[in-house]
């Protein structure tokens, strides 16, 4: 009798394991890892209405070929174009979180991955100001025209995070980072490499 119960328990555990594999891995909306010539790799993870801090934590739990994941930082026009051409393949979701934050009013920094270690862990400053601001330190930014709003729900003082927002072609935009359904957050972009 004990042997039959043990076998029954093993069958149930195996069935649960197969269901978990099917439900969370085989049916996942997560895209494959795309390897780039720059020694880095990228992966879009579908996670509707996730908060920015949750996306950051989830990206850090991923790894690829021994490299830890982090929310992607886009340091130059070549990397931006690579992401558009190879990672999204012209199928652009609404809002995808990147590894940038507003660390002080009008101070936009890459705060994840190697860039996040700059300035004693404060992050690499890549943009200062709003729509009339400027790229800092020879880095890159491609803000969409309405990224910086003055007043209302997405006022510049209320937003925290950098995202790729698709309005035809993805460009940098700002986000509340709260997973607010009105923002239509589709997920986040993970980068692997150092």
Short mmCIF file of N, CA and C in Angstrom, two decimals:
data_model
loop_
_atom_site.label_atom_id
_atom_site.label_comp_id
_atom_site.label_asym_id
_atom_site.label_seq_id
_atom_site.Cartn_x
_atom_site.Cartn_y
_atom_site.Cartn_z
N UNK A 1 0.81 -1.19 0.00
CA UNK A 1 0.00 0.00 0.00
C UNK A 1 0.87 1.27 0.00
N UNK A 2 1.91 1.26 0.87
CA UNK A 2 2.80 2.42 0.93
C UNK A 2 3.48 2.66 -0.41
N UNK A 3 3.84 1.57 -1.07
CA UNK A 3 4.50 1.67 -2.37
C UNK A 3 3.55 2.29 -3.40
N UNK A 4 2.31 1.93 -3.39
CA UNK A 4 1.31 2.48 -4.32
C UNK A 4 1.11 3.97 -4.05
N UNK A 5 1.08 4.35 -2.80
CA UNK A 5 0.92 5.78 -2.46
C UNK A 5 2.14 6.56 -2.93
N UNK A 6 3.33 6.01 -2.71
CA UNK A 6 4.56 6.68 -3.15
C UNK A 6 4.58 6.84 -4.66
N UNK A 7 4.16 5.77 -5.39
CA UNK A 7 4.12 5.86 -6.86
C UNK A 7 3.09 6.89 -7.30
N UNK A 8 1.96 6.92 -6.64
CA UNK A 8 0.93 7.90 -6.97
C UNK A 8 1.42 9.32 -6.74
N UNK A 9 2.13 9.54 -5.63
CA UNK A 9 2.70 10.86 -5.33
C UNK A 9 3.72 11.26 -6.38
N UNK A 10 4.55 10.31 -6.81
CA UNK A 10 5.56 10.59 -7.84
C UNK A 10 4.90 10.97 -9.16
N UNK A 11 3.82 10.30 -9.49
CA UNK A 11 3.10 10.62 -10.73
C UNK A 11 2.49 12.01 -10.66
N UNK A 12 1.91 12.33 -9.52
CA UNK A 12 1.32 13.67 -9.33
C UNK A 12 2.41 14.73 -9.43
N UNK A 13 3.55 14.52 -8.79
CA UNK A 13 4.65 15.49 -8.86
C UNK A 13 5.16 15.64 -10.29
N UNK A 14 5.27 14.54 -11.01
CA UNK A 14 5.71 14.61 -12.41
C UNK A 14 4.71 15.38 -13.26
N UNK A 15 3.43 15.16 -13.02
CA UNK A 15 2.39 15.88 -13.77
C UNK A 15 2.45 17.37 -13.47
N UNK A 16 2.65 17.72 -12.21
CA UNK A 16 2.76 19.14 -11.83
C UNK A 16 3.98 19.76 -12.50
N UNK A 17 5.11 19.05 -12.49
CA UNK A 17 6.33 19.55 -13.12
C UNK A 17 6.13 19.78 -14.61
N UNK A 18 5.47 18.86 -15.28
CA UNK A 18 5.20 19.03 -16.71
C UNK A 18 4.28 20.21 -16.97
N UNK A 19 3.27 20.39 -16.11
CA UNK A 19 2.37 21.53 -16.28
C UNK A 19 3.13 22.83 -16.10
N UNK A 20 3.99 22.92 -15.07
CA UNK A 20 4.78 24.13 -14.84
C UNK A 20 5.68 24.40 -16.04
N UNK A 21 6.34 23.37 -16.55
CA UNK A 21 7.19 23.53 -17.73
C UNK A 21 6.38 24.05 -18.91
N UNK A 22 5.24 23.47 -19.17
CA UNK A 22 4.39 23.90 -20.28
C UNK A 22 3.88 25.31 -20.06
N UNK A 23 3.35 25.59 -18.87
CA UNK A 23 2.70 26.88 -18.62
C UNK A 23 3.68 28.04 -18.57
N UNK A 24 4.81 27.86 -17.91
CA UNK A 24 5.71 28.98 -17.69
C UNK A 24 6.89 29.04 -18.64
N UNK A 25 7.20 27.98 -19.31
CA UNK A 25 8.35 28.00 -20.22
C UNK A 25 7.92 27.86 -21.67
N UNK A 26 7.23 26.82 -22.00
CA UNK A 26 6.90 26.56 -23.40
C UNK A 26 5.84 27.50 -23.95
N UNK A 27 4.98 28.05 -23.09
CA UNK A 27 3.95 28.96 -23.58
C UNK A 27 4.30 30.42 -23.27
N UNK A 28 5.51 30.69 -22.84
CA UNK A 28 5.92 32.04 -22.47
C UNK A 28 5.96 32.94 -23.70
N UNK A 29 5.66 34.22 -23.48
CA UNK A 29 5.76 35.22 -24.54
C UNK A 29 7.15 35.83 -24.60
N UNK A 30 8.08 35.30 -23.81
CA UNK A 30 9.43 35.82 -23.81
C UNK A 30 10.10 35.47 -25.13
N UNK A 31 10.74 36.46 -25.70
CA UNK A 31 11.42 36.28 -26.99
C UNK A 31 12.76 35.57 -26.77
N UNK A 32 13.31 35.03 -27.84
CA UNK A 32 14.63 34.40 -27.71
C UNK A 32 15.71 35.45 -27.45
N UNK A 33 16.84 35.00 -26.93
CA UNK A 33 17.99 35.89 -26.73
C UNK A 33 18.61 36.17 -28.09
N UNK A 34 18.85 37.45 -28.38
CA UNK A 34 19.46 37.86 -29.65
C UNK A 34 20.89 38.30 -29.38
N UNK A 35 21.83 37.57 -29.94
CA UNK A 35 23.23 37.89 -29.75
C UNK A 35 23.64 38.99 -30.72
N UNK A 36 24.44 39.93 -30.24
CA UNK A 36 24.87 41.06 -31.07
C UNK A 36 26.38 41.02 -31.25
N UNK A 37 26.86 41.70 -32.27
CA UNK A 37 28.29 41.74 -32.57
C UNK A 37 29.07 42.50 -31.50
N UNK A 38 28.39 43.30 -30.69
CA UNK A 38 29.08 44.08 -29.66
C UNK A 38 29.43 43.25 -28.42
N UNK A 39 29.22 41.94 -28.49
CA UNK A 39 29.51 41.07 -27.36
C UNK A 39 28.39 41.00 -26.34
N UNK A 40 27.33 41.72 -26.58
CA UNK A 40 26.18 41.70 -25.70
C UNK A 40 25.06 40.90 -26.35
N UNK A 41 24.04 40.63 -25.58
CA UNK A 41 22.85 39.96 -26.10
C UNK A 41 21.64 40.62 -25.46
N UNK A 42 20.49 40.49 -26.11
CA UNK A 42 19.27 41.19 -25.68
C UNK A 42 18.10 40.23 -25.72
N UNK A 43 17.14 40.47 -24.84
CA UNK A 43 15.94 39.65 -24.81
C UNK A 43 14.77 40.51 -24.33
N UNK A 44 13.68 40.45 -25.06
CA UNK A 44 12.46 41.12 -24.64
C UNK A 44 11.66 40.14 -23.80
N UNK A 45 11.22 40.59 -22.65
CA UNK A 45 10.41 39.76 -21.77
C UNK A 45 9.02 40.39 -21.69
N UNK A 46 8.01 39.63 -22.08
CA UNK A 46 6.63 40.11 -22.00
C UNK A 46 6.16 40.04 -20.55
N UNK A 47 5.71 41.17 -20.04
CA UNK A 47 5.22 41.24 -18.66
C UNK A 47 4.26 42.42 -18.57
N UNK A 48 3.03 42.25 -19.04
CA UNK A 48 2.08 43.37 -19.07
C UNK A 48 1.88 44.01 -17.70
N UNK A 49 1.93 45.33 -17.70
CA UNK A 49 1.66 46.17 -16.53
C UNK A 49 2.57 45.91 -15.33
N UNK A 50 3.77 45.42 -15.59
CA UNK A 50 4.76 45.23 -14.52
C UNK A 50 5.29 46.59 -14.08
N UNK A 51 5.68 46.69 -12.83
CA UNK A 51 6.31 47.92 -12.33
C UNK A 51 7.79 47.91 -12.73
N UNK A 52 8.40 49.09 -12.82
CA UNK A 52 9.79 49.20 -13.23
C UNK A 52 10.70 48.46 -12.26
N UNK A 53 10.49 48.62 -10.96
CA UNK A 53 11.34 47.96 -9.97
C UNK A 53 11.21 46.44 -10.05
N UNK A 54 10.03 45.94 -10.35
CA UNK A 54 9.84 44.49 -10.53
C UNK A 54 10.60 44.01 -11.78
N UNK A 55 10.54 44.80 -12.85
CA UNK A 55 11.25 44.45 -14.08
C UNK A 55 12.75 44.43 -13.83
N UNK A 56 13.24 45.40 -13.09
CA UNK A 56 14.68 45.45 -12.78
C UNK A 56 15.10 44.20 -12.00
N UNK A 57 14.32 43.83 -11.00
CA UNK A 57 14.64 42.65 -10.19
C UNK A 57 14.56 41.37 -11.03
N UNK A 58 13.54 41.27 -11.87
CA UNK A 58 13.38 40.07 -12.71
C UNK A 58 14.52 39.95 -13.72
N UNK A 59 14.93 41.06 -14.31
CA UNK A 59 16.03 41.04 -15.28
C UNK A 59 17.32 40.57 -14.61
N UNK A 60 17.54 40.99 -13.37
CA UNK A 60 18.76 40.62 -12.65
C UNK A 60 18.81 39.12 -12.31
N UNK A 61 17.68 38.45 -12.36
CA UNK A 61 17.64 37.01 -12.08
C UNK A 61 17.94 36.18 -13.32
N UNK A 62 17.98 36.81 -14.48
CA UNK A 62 18.24 36.09 -15.72
C UNK A 62 19.74 36.04 -16.01
N UNK A 63 20.15 35.03 -16.74
CA UNK A 63 21.55 34.96 -17.17
C UNK A 63 21.62 34.31 -18.54
N UNK A 64 22.70 34.59 -19.22
CA UNK A 64 22.94 34.04 -20.56
C UNK A 64 24.45 33.88 -20.71
N UNK A 65 24.87 32.65 -20.95
CA UNK A 65 26.29 32.33 -21.16
C UNK A 65 27.19 32.95 -20.08
N UNK A 66 26.74 32.84 -18.86
CA UNK A 66 27.53 33.33 -17.73
C UNK A 66 27.42 34.82 -17.44
N UNK A 67 26.62 35.53 -18.22
CA UNK A 67 26.44 36.97 -18.01
C UNK A 67 25.10 37.21 -17.32
N UNK A 68 25.12 37.99 -16.26
CA UNK A 68 23.88 38.35 -15.58
C UNK A 68 23.09 39.33 -16.43
N UNK A 69 21.78 39.28 -16.30
CA UNK A 69 20.92 40.21 -17.02
C UNK A 69 20.72 41.49 -16.26
N UNK A 70 20.34 42.52 -16.98
CA UNK A 70 19.96 43.82 -16.40
C UNK A 70 19.08 44.54 -17.40
N UNK A 71 18.28 45.47 -16.91
CA UNK A 71 17.47 46.27 -17.83
C UNK A 71 18.43 46.98 -18.78
N UNK A 72 18.15 46.90 -20.06
CA UNK A 72 19.07 47.39 -21.09
C UNK A 72 19.32 48.89 -20.99
N UNK A 73 20.55 49.24 -21.30
CA UNK A 73 20.96 50.63 -21.44
C UNK A 73 21.38 50.82 -22.89
N UNK A 74 21.04 51.93 -23.47
CA UNK A 74 21.36 52.18 -24.88
C UNK A 74 22.28 53.38 -24.94
N UNK A 75 23.57 53.11 -25.17
CA UNK A 75 24.60 54.13 -25.06
C UNK A 75 24.93 54.87 -26.34
N UNK A 76 24.51 54.33 -27.50
CA UNK A 76 24.87 55.01 -28.75
C UNK A 76 23.86 54.66 -29.84
N UNK A 77 23.95 55.38 -30.95
CA UNK A 77 23.00 55.20 -32.05
C UNK A 77 23.11 53.82 -32.68
N UNK A 78 24.31 53.24 -32.69
CA UNK A 78 24.50 51.90 -33.27
C UNK A 78 23.74 50.86 -32.45
N UNK A 79 23.85 50.97 -31.12
CA UNK A 79 23.14 50.03 -30.25
C UNK A 79 21.63 50.20 -30.40
N UNK A 80 21.18 51.45 -30.47
CA UNK A 80 19.75 51.73 -30.66
C UNK A 80 19.24 51.07 -31.94
N UNK A 81 19.97 51.24 -33.03
CA UNK A 81 19.55 50.68 -34.31
C UNK A 81 19.58 49.16 -34.28
N UNK A 82 20.57 48.59 -33.59
CA UNK A 82 20.66 47.14 -33.45
C UNK A 82 19.42 46.61 -32.73
N UNK A 83 19.02 47.28 -31.66
CA UNK A 83 17.83 46.87 -30.92
C UNK A 83 16.60 46.92 -31.82
N UNK A 84 16.46 48.00 -32.58
CA UNK A 84 15.30 48.11 -33.47
C UNK A 84 15.31 47.03 -34.55
N UNK A 85 16.47 46.83 -35.17
CA UNK A 85 16.55 45.92 -36.32
C UNK A 85 16.55 44.44 -35.94
N UNK A 86 17.25 44.09 -34.87
CA UNK A 86 17.44 42.67 -34.57
C UNK A 86 16.54 42.17 -33.44
N UNK A 87 16.31 43.00 -32.44
CA UNK A 87 15.56 42.53 -31.27
C UNK A 87 14.06 42.59 -31.52
N UNK A 88 13.60 43.69 -32.08
CA UNK A 88 12.16 43.84 -32.30
C UNK A 88 11.72 43.40 -33.68
N UNK A 89 12.59 43.38 -34.65
CA UNK A 89 12.25 42.96 -36.02
C UNK A 89 10.97 43.62 -36.54
N UNK A 90 10.81 44.89 -36.23
CA UNK A 90 9.70 45.70 -36.73
C UNK A 90 8.34 45.30 -36.18
N UNK A 91 8.32 44.55 -35.09
CA UNK A 91 7.09 44.23 -34.38
C UNK A 91 7.21 44.92 -33.03
N UNK A 92 6.75 46.16 -32.97
CA UNK A 92 7.01 47.00 -31.81
C UNK A 92 5.87 46.97 -30.81
N UNK A 93 6.15 46.55 -29.58
CA UNK A 93 5.13 46.62 -28.53
C UNK A 93 4.98 48.05 -28.03
N UNK A 94 4.00 48.28 -27.18
CA UNK A 94 3.75 49.63 -26.68
C UNK A 94 4.90 50.19 -25.86
N UNK A 95 4.97 49.83 -24.60
CA UNK A 95 5.96 50.38 -23.69
C UNK A 95 6.85 49.25 -23.16
N UNK A 96 8.15 49.42 -23.35
CA UNK A 96 9.15 48.46 -22.89
C UNK A 96 10.12 49.20 -21.98
N UNK A 97 10.25 48.75 -20.74
CA UNK A 97 11.16 49.41 -19.81
C UNK A 97 12.62 49.20 -20.20
N UNK A 98 13.41 50.26 -20.00
CA UNK A 98 14.86 50.24 -20.12
C UNK A 98 15.45 50.52 -18.74
N UNK A 99 16.76 50.49 -18.63
CA UNK A 99 17.43 50.66 -17.35
C UNK A 99 17.77 52.09 -16.98
N UNK A 100 16.96 53.04 -17.38
CA UNK A 100 17.20 54.44 -17.05
C UNK A 100 16.16 54.99 -16.10
N UNK A 101 16.60 55.95 -15.28
CA UNK A 101 15.71 56.60 -14.30
C UNK A 101 16.03 58.08 -14.22
N UNK A 102 15.06 58.81 -13.78
CA UNK A 102 15.26 60.21 -13.43
C UNK A 102 15.70 60.21 -11.96
N UNK A 103 16.96 60.57 -11.72
CA UNK A 103 17.51 60.51 -10.36
C UNK A 103 17.40 61.84 -9.63
N UNK A 104 17.07 62.86 -10.33
CA UNK A 104 16.81 64.20 -9.81
C UNK A 104 16.05 64.90 -10.92
N UNK A 105 15.29 65.93 -10.63
CA UNK A 105 14.49 66.56 -11.66
C UNK A 105 15.36 66.94 -12.87
N UNK A 106 15.05 66.35 -14.01
CA UNK A 106 15.79 66.62 -15.24
C UNK A 106 17.14 65.95 -15.32
N UNK A 107 17.42 64.98 -14.46
CA UNK A 107 18.69 64.26 -14.46
C UNK A 107 18.40 62.80 -14.77
N UNK A 108 18.70 62.38 -16.00
CA UNK A 108 18.37 61.04 -16.47
C UNK A 108 19.64 60.22 -16.56
N UNK A 109 19.64 59.08 -15.86
CA UNK A 109 20.82 58.22 -15.78
C UNK A 109 20.49 56.78 -16.13
N UNK A 110 21.48 56.09 -16.69
CA UNK A 110 21.40 54.64 -16.82
C UNK A 110 21.84 54.09 -15.48
N UNK A 111 20.97 53.35 -14.80
CA UNK A 111 21.24 52.91 -13.43
C UNK A 111 21.36 51.39 -13.30
N UNK A 112 21.42 50.67 -14.40
CA UNK A 112 21.53 49.22 -14.37
C UNK A 112 22.77 48.78 -15.12
N UNK A 113 23.19 47.54 -14.89
CA UNK A 113 24.35 46.99 -15.59
C UNK A 113 25.60 47.78 -15.28
N UNK A 114 26.60 47.66 -16.16
CA UNK A 114 27.86 48.37 -15.94
C UNK A 114 27.68 49.89 -15.84
N UNK A 115 26.75 50.46 -16.60
CA UNK A 115 26.51 51.91 -16.52
C UNK A 115 26.03 52.33 -15.14
N UNK A 116 25.33 51.44 -14.45
CA UNK A 116 24.82 51.75 -13.12
C UNK A 116 25.90 51.91 -12.07
N UNK A 117 27.11 51.46 -12.37
CA UNK A 117 28.22 51.57 -11.42
C UNK A 117 28.92 52.93 -11.49
N UNK A 118 28.65 53.71 -12.53
CA UNK A 118 29.31 55.00 -12.72
C UNK A 118 29.00 55.94 -11.55
N UNK A 119 29.89 56.86 -11.34
CA UNK A 119 29.76 57.88 -10.29
C UNK A 119 29.40 57.28 -8.94
N UNK A 120 30.15 56.26 -8.57
CA UNK A 120 29.97 55.64 -7.26
C UNK A 120 28.65 54.92 -7.08
N UNK A 121 28.08 54.43 -8.18
CA UNK A 121 26.81 53.70 -8.12
C UNK A 121 25.59 54.58 -8.37
N UNK A 122 25.80 55.83 -8.66
CA UNK A 122 24.68 56.74 -8.96
C UNK A 122 24.14 56.49 -10.36
N UNK A 123 25.00 55.97 -11.24
CA UNK A 123 24.60 55.71 -12.61
C UNK A 123 25.20 56.70 -13.58
N UNK A 124 25.22 56.32 -14.87
CA UNK A 124 25.81 57.18 -15.91
C UNK A 124 24.79 58.19 -16.40
N UNK A 125 25.11 59.47 -16.23
CA UNK A 125 24.25 60.56 -16.68
C UNK A 125 24.29 60.60 -18.21
N UNK A 126 23.10 60.46 -18.84
CA UNK A 126 23.09 60.51 -20.31
C UNK A 126 22.24 61.66 -20.84
N UNK A 127 21.39 62.27 -20.01
CA UNK A 127 20.56 63.38 -20.48
C UNK A 127 20.30 64.32 -19.31
N UNK A 128 20.39 65.60 -19.58
CA UNK A 128 20.06 66.59 -18.56
C UNK A 128 19.01 67.53 -19.14
N UNK A 129 17.88 67.67 -18.41
CA UNK A 129 16.83 68.58 -18.83
C UNK A 129 15.58 67.85 -19.28
N UNK A 130 14.75 68.58 -20.00
CA UNK A 130 13.52 68.02 -20.55
C UNK A 130 13.65 68.03 -22.08
N UNK A 131 12.57 68.42 -22.78
CA UNK A 131 12.65 68.40 -24.25
C UNK A 131 13.68 69.39 -24.80
N UNK A 132 14.08 70.36 -24.01
CA UNK A 132 15.11 71.30 -24.46
C UNK A 132 16.48 70.95 -23.88
N UNK A 133 16.58 69.77 -23.26
CA UNK A 133 17.83 69.33 -22.64
C UNK A 133 18.86 68.86 -23.66
N UNK A 134 19.88 68.20 -23.14
CA UNK A 134 20.97 67.79 -24.01
C UNK A 134 21.58 66.47 -23.53
N UNK A 135 22.12 65.73 -24.50
CA UNK A 135 22.85 64.50 -24.23
C UNK A 135 24.09 64.87 -23.43
N UNK A 136 24.47 64.01 -22.50
CA UNK A 136 25.63 64.24 -21.65
C UNK A 136 26.71 63.20 -21.92
N UNK A 137 27.95 63.59 -21.78
CA UNK A 137 29.07 62.68 -21.83
C UNK A 137 29.23 61.92 -23.14
N UNK A 138 28.76 62.48 -24.24
CA UNK A 138 28.90 61.82 -25.53
C UNK A 138 28.03 60.58 -25.68
N UNK A 139 27.06 60.42 -24.79
CA UNK A 139 26.17 59.26 -24.87
C UNK A 139 25.06 59.54 -25.87
N UNK A 140 23.95 58.84 -25.77
CA UNK A 140 22.91 58.87 -26.79
C UNK A 140 21.54 58.95 -26.15
N UNK A 141 20.64 59.66 -26.79
CA UNK A 141 19.23 59.67 -26.41
C UNK A 141 18.41 59.97 -27.65
N UNK A 142 17.28 59.31 -27.77
CA UNK A 142 16.38 59.53 -28.89
C UNK A 142 14.97 59.63 -28.32
N UNK A 143 14.68 60.78 -27.70
CA UNK A 143 13.39 61.00 -27.04
C UNK A 143 12.31 61.29 -28.08
N UNK A 144 11.15 60.73 -27.88
CA UNK A 144 10.02 61.09 -28.74
C UNK A 144 9.54 62.48 -28.33
N UNK A 145 8.97 63.25 -29.23
CA UNK A 145 8.59 64.64 -28.93
C UNK A 145 7.73 64.82 -27.67
N UNK A 146 6.70 64.00 -27.42
CA UNK A 146 5.89 64.25 -26.21
C UNK A 146 6.40 63.52 -24.96
N UNK A 147 7.68 63.12 -24.92
CA UNK A 147 8.20 62.37 -23.77
C UNK A 147 8.14 63.18 -22.49
N UNK A 148 8.34 64.47 -22.60
CA UNK A 148 8.36 65.33 -21.41
C UNK A 148 7.09 66.16 -21.39
N UNK A 149 6.23 65.84 -20.45
CA UNK A 149 4.96 66.57 -20.32
C UNK A 149 5.03 67.51 -19.13
N UNK A 150 4.34 68.60 -19.25
CA UNK A 150 4.31 69.60 -18.18
C UNK A 150 2.88 69.75 -17.72
N UNK A 151 2.58 69.07 -16.61
CA UNK A 151 1.22 69.02 -16.10
C UNK A 151 0.59 67.67 -16.38
N UNK A 152 -0.43 67.35 -15.64
CA UNK A 152 -1.17 66.11 -15.85
C UNK A 152 -0.51 64.90 -15.22
N UNK A 153 -1.06 63.75 -15.55
CA UNK A 153 -0.65 62.48 -14.96
C UNK A 153 0.82 62.16 -15.21
N UNK A 154 1.34 62.50 -16.39
CA UNK A 154 2.72 62.18 -16.74
C UNK A 154 3.63 63.41 -16.70
N UNK A 155 3.35 64.30 -15.78
CA UNK A 155 4.18 65.48 -15.60
C UNK A 155 5.63 65.05 -15.36
N UNK A 156 6.56 65.82 -15.86
CA UNK A 156 7.98 65.49 -15.74
C UNK A 156 8.39 65.25 -14.29
N UNK A 157 7.79 65.94 -13.35
CA UNK A 157 8.12 65.76 -11.94
C UNK A 157 7.58 64.44 -11.37
N UNK A 158 6.63 63.79 -12.06
CA UNK A 158 6.00 62.57 -11.56
C UNK A 158 6.57 61.29 -12.19
N UNK A 159 7.23 61.41 -13.33
CA UNK A 159 7.73 60.21 -14.01
C UNK A 159 9.08 59.82 -13.45
N UNK A 160 9.40 58.55 -13.57
CA UNK A 160 10.67 58.09 -13.02
C UNK A 160 11.57 57.41 -14.04
N UNK A 161 10.97 56.74 -15.00
CA UNK A 161 11.73 55.72 -15.73
C UNK A 161 11.78 55.96 -17.23
N UNK A 162 12.80 55.38 -17.83
CA UNK A 162 12.97 55.45 -19.28
C UNK A 162 12.38 54.19 -19.90
N UNK A 163 11.67 54.38 -20.98
CA UNK A 163 11.09 53.26 -21.71
C UNK A 163 11.28 53.48 -23.20
N UNK A 164 11.10 52.41 -23.95
CA UNK A 164 10.94 52.53 -25.39
C UNK A 164 9.44 52.56 -25.62
N UNK A 165 8.95 53.60 -26.22
CA UNK A 165 7.53 53.75 -26.50
C UNK A 165 7.35 53.72 -28.00
N UNK A 166 6.49 52.83 -28.46
CA UNK A 166 6.29 52.68 -29.89
C UNK A 166 5.14 53.56 -30.37
N UNK A 167 5.49 54.51 -31.17
CA UNK A 167 4.51 55.34 -31.84
C UNK A 167 4.93 55.34 -33.31
N UNK A 168 4.88 54.14 -33.90
CA UNK A 168 5.41 53.92 -35.24
C UNK A 168 6.77 53.28 -35.15
N UNK A 169 7.74 54.00 -34.61
CA UNK A 169 9.08 53.48 -34.36
C UNK A 169 9.40 53.79 -32.90
N UNK A 170 9.87 52.80 -32.14
CA UNK A 170 10.16 53.07 -30.73
C UNK A 170 11.19 54.17 -30.53
N UNK A 171 10.90 55.03 -29.59
CA UNK A 171 11.82 56.07 -29.17
C UNK A 171 11.79 56.11 -27.66
N UNK A 172 12.77 56.78 -27.06
CA UNK A 172 12.78 56.91 -25.61
C UNK A 172 11.56 57.71 -25.17
N UNK A 173 11.01 57.30 -24.06
CA UNK A 173 9.93 58.06 -23.44
C UNK A 173 10.07 57.92 -21.93
N UNK A 174 9.21 58.62 -21.23
CA UNK A 174 9.21 58.56 -19.78
C UNK A 174 8.01 57.73 -19.32
N UNK A 175 8.11 57.21 -18.11
CA UNK A 175 7.06 56.35 -17.59
C UNK A 175 6.91 56.59 -16.09
N UNK A 176 5.71 56.35 -15.60
CA UNK A 176 5.48 56.42 -14.15
C UNK A 176 6.20 55.28 -13.44
N UNK A 177 6.40 54.16 -14.12
CA UNK A 177 7.09 53.02 -13.53
C UNK A 177 6.25 52.22 -12.56
N UNK A 178 4.95 52.52 -12.49
CA UNK A 178 4.07 51.89 -11.52
C UNK A 178 3.28 50.72 -12.08
N UNK A 179 3.40 50.48 -13.38
CA UNK A 179 2.58 49.45 -14.02
C UNK A 179 1.16 49.91 -14.27
N UNK A 180 0.92 51.20 -14.20
CA UNK A 180 -0.39 51.78 -14.44
C UNK A 180 -0.95 51.27 -15.77
N UNK A 181 -2.14 50.67 -15.76
CA UNK A 181 -2.71 50.12 -17.01
C UNK A 181 -2.83 51.16 -18.14
N UNK A 182 -2.96 52.44 -17.80
CA UNK A 182 -3.06 53.48 -18.83
C UNK A 182 -1.77 53.61 -19.65
N UNK A 183 -0.66 53.12 -19.12
CA UNK A 183 0.61 53.23 -19.85
C UNK A 183 0.81 52.09 -20.85
N UNK A 184 0.06 51.02 -20.71
CA UNK A 184 0.16 49.88 -21.62
C UNK A 184 1.58 49.29 -21.64
N UNK A 185 2.16 49.09 -20.46
CA UNK A 185 3.48 48.48 -20.37
C UNK A 185 3.37 47.05 -20.88
N UNK A 186 4.22 46.71 -21.85
CA UNK A 186 4.21 45.37 -22.44
C UNK A 186 5.27 44.47 -21.82
N UNK A 187 6.32 45.06 -21.24
CA UNK A 187 7.39 44.26 -20.64
C UNK A 187 8.66 45.06 -20.51
N UNK A 188 9.79 44.35 -20.66
CA UNK A 188 11.07 45.01 -20.46
C UNK A 188 12.13 44.37 -21.35
N UNK A 189 13.19 45.13 -21.60
CA UNK A 189 14.29 44.68 -22.44
C UNK A 189 15.48 44.35 -21.53
N UNK A 190 15.94 43.10 -21.61
CA UNK A 190 17.08 42.64 -20.82
C UNK A 190 18.32 42.69 -21.70
N UNK A 191 19.42 43.11 -21.11
CA UNK A 191 20.72 43.10 -21.79
C UNK A 191 21.66 42.18 -21.00
N UNK A 192 22.47 41.44 -21.71
CA UNK A 192 23.46 40.56 -21.09
C UNK A 192 24.83 40.98 -21.62
N UNK A 193 25.80 41.09 -20.77
CA UNK A 193 27.14 41.47 -21.19
C UNK A 193 27.75 42.41 -20.18
N UNK A 194 29.03 42.67 -20.35
CA UNK A 194 29.69 43.56 -19.39
C UNK A 194 30.46 44.66 -20.10
#
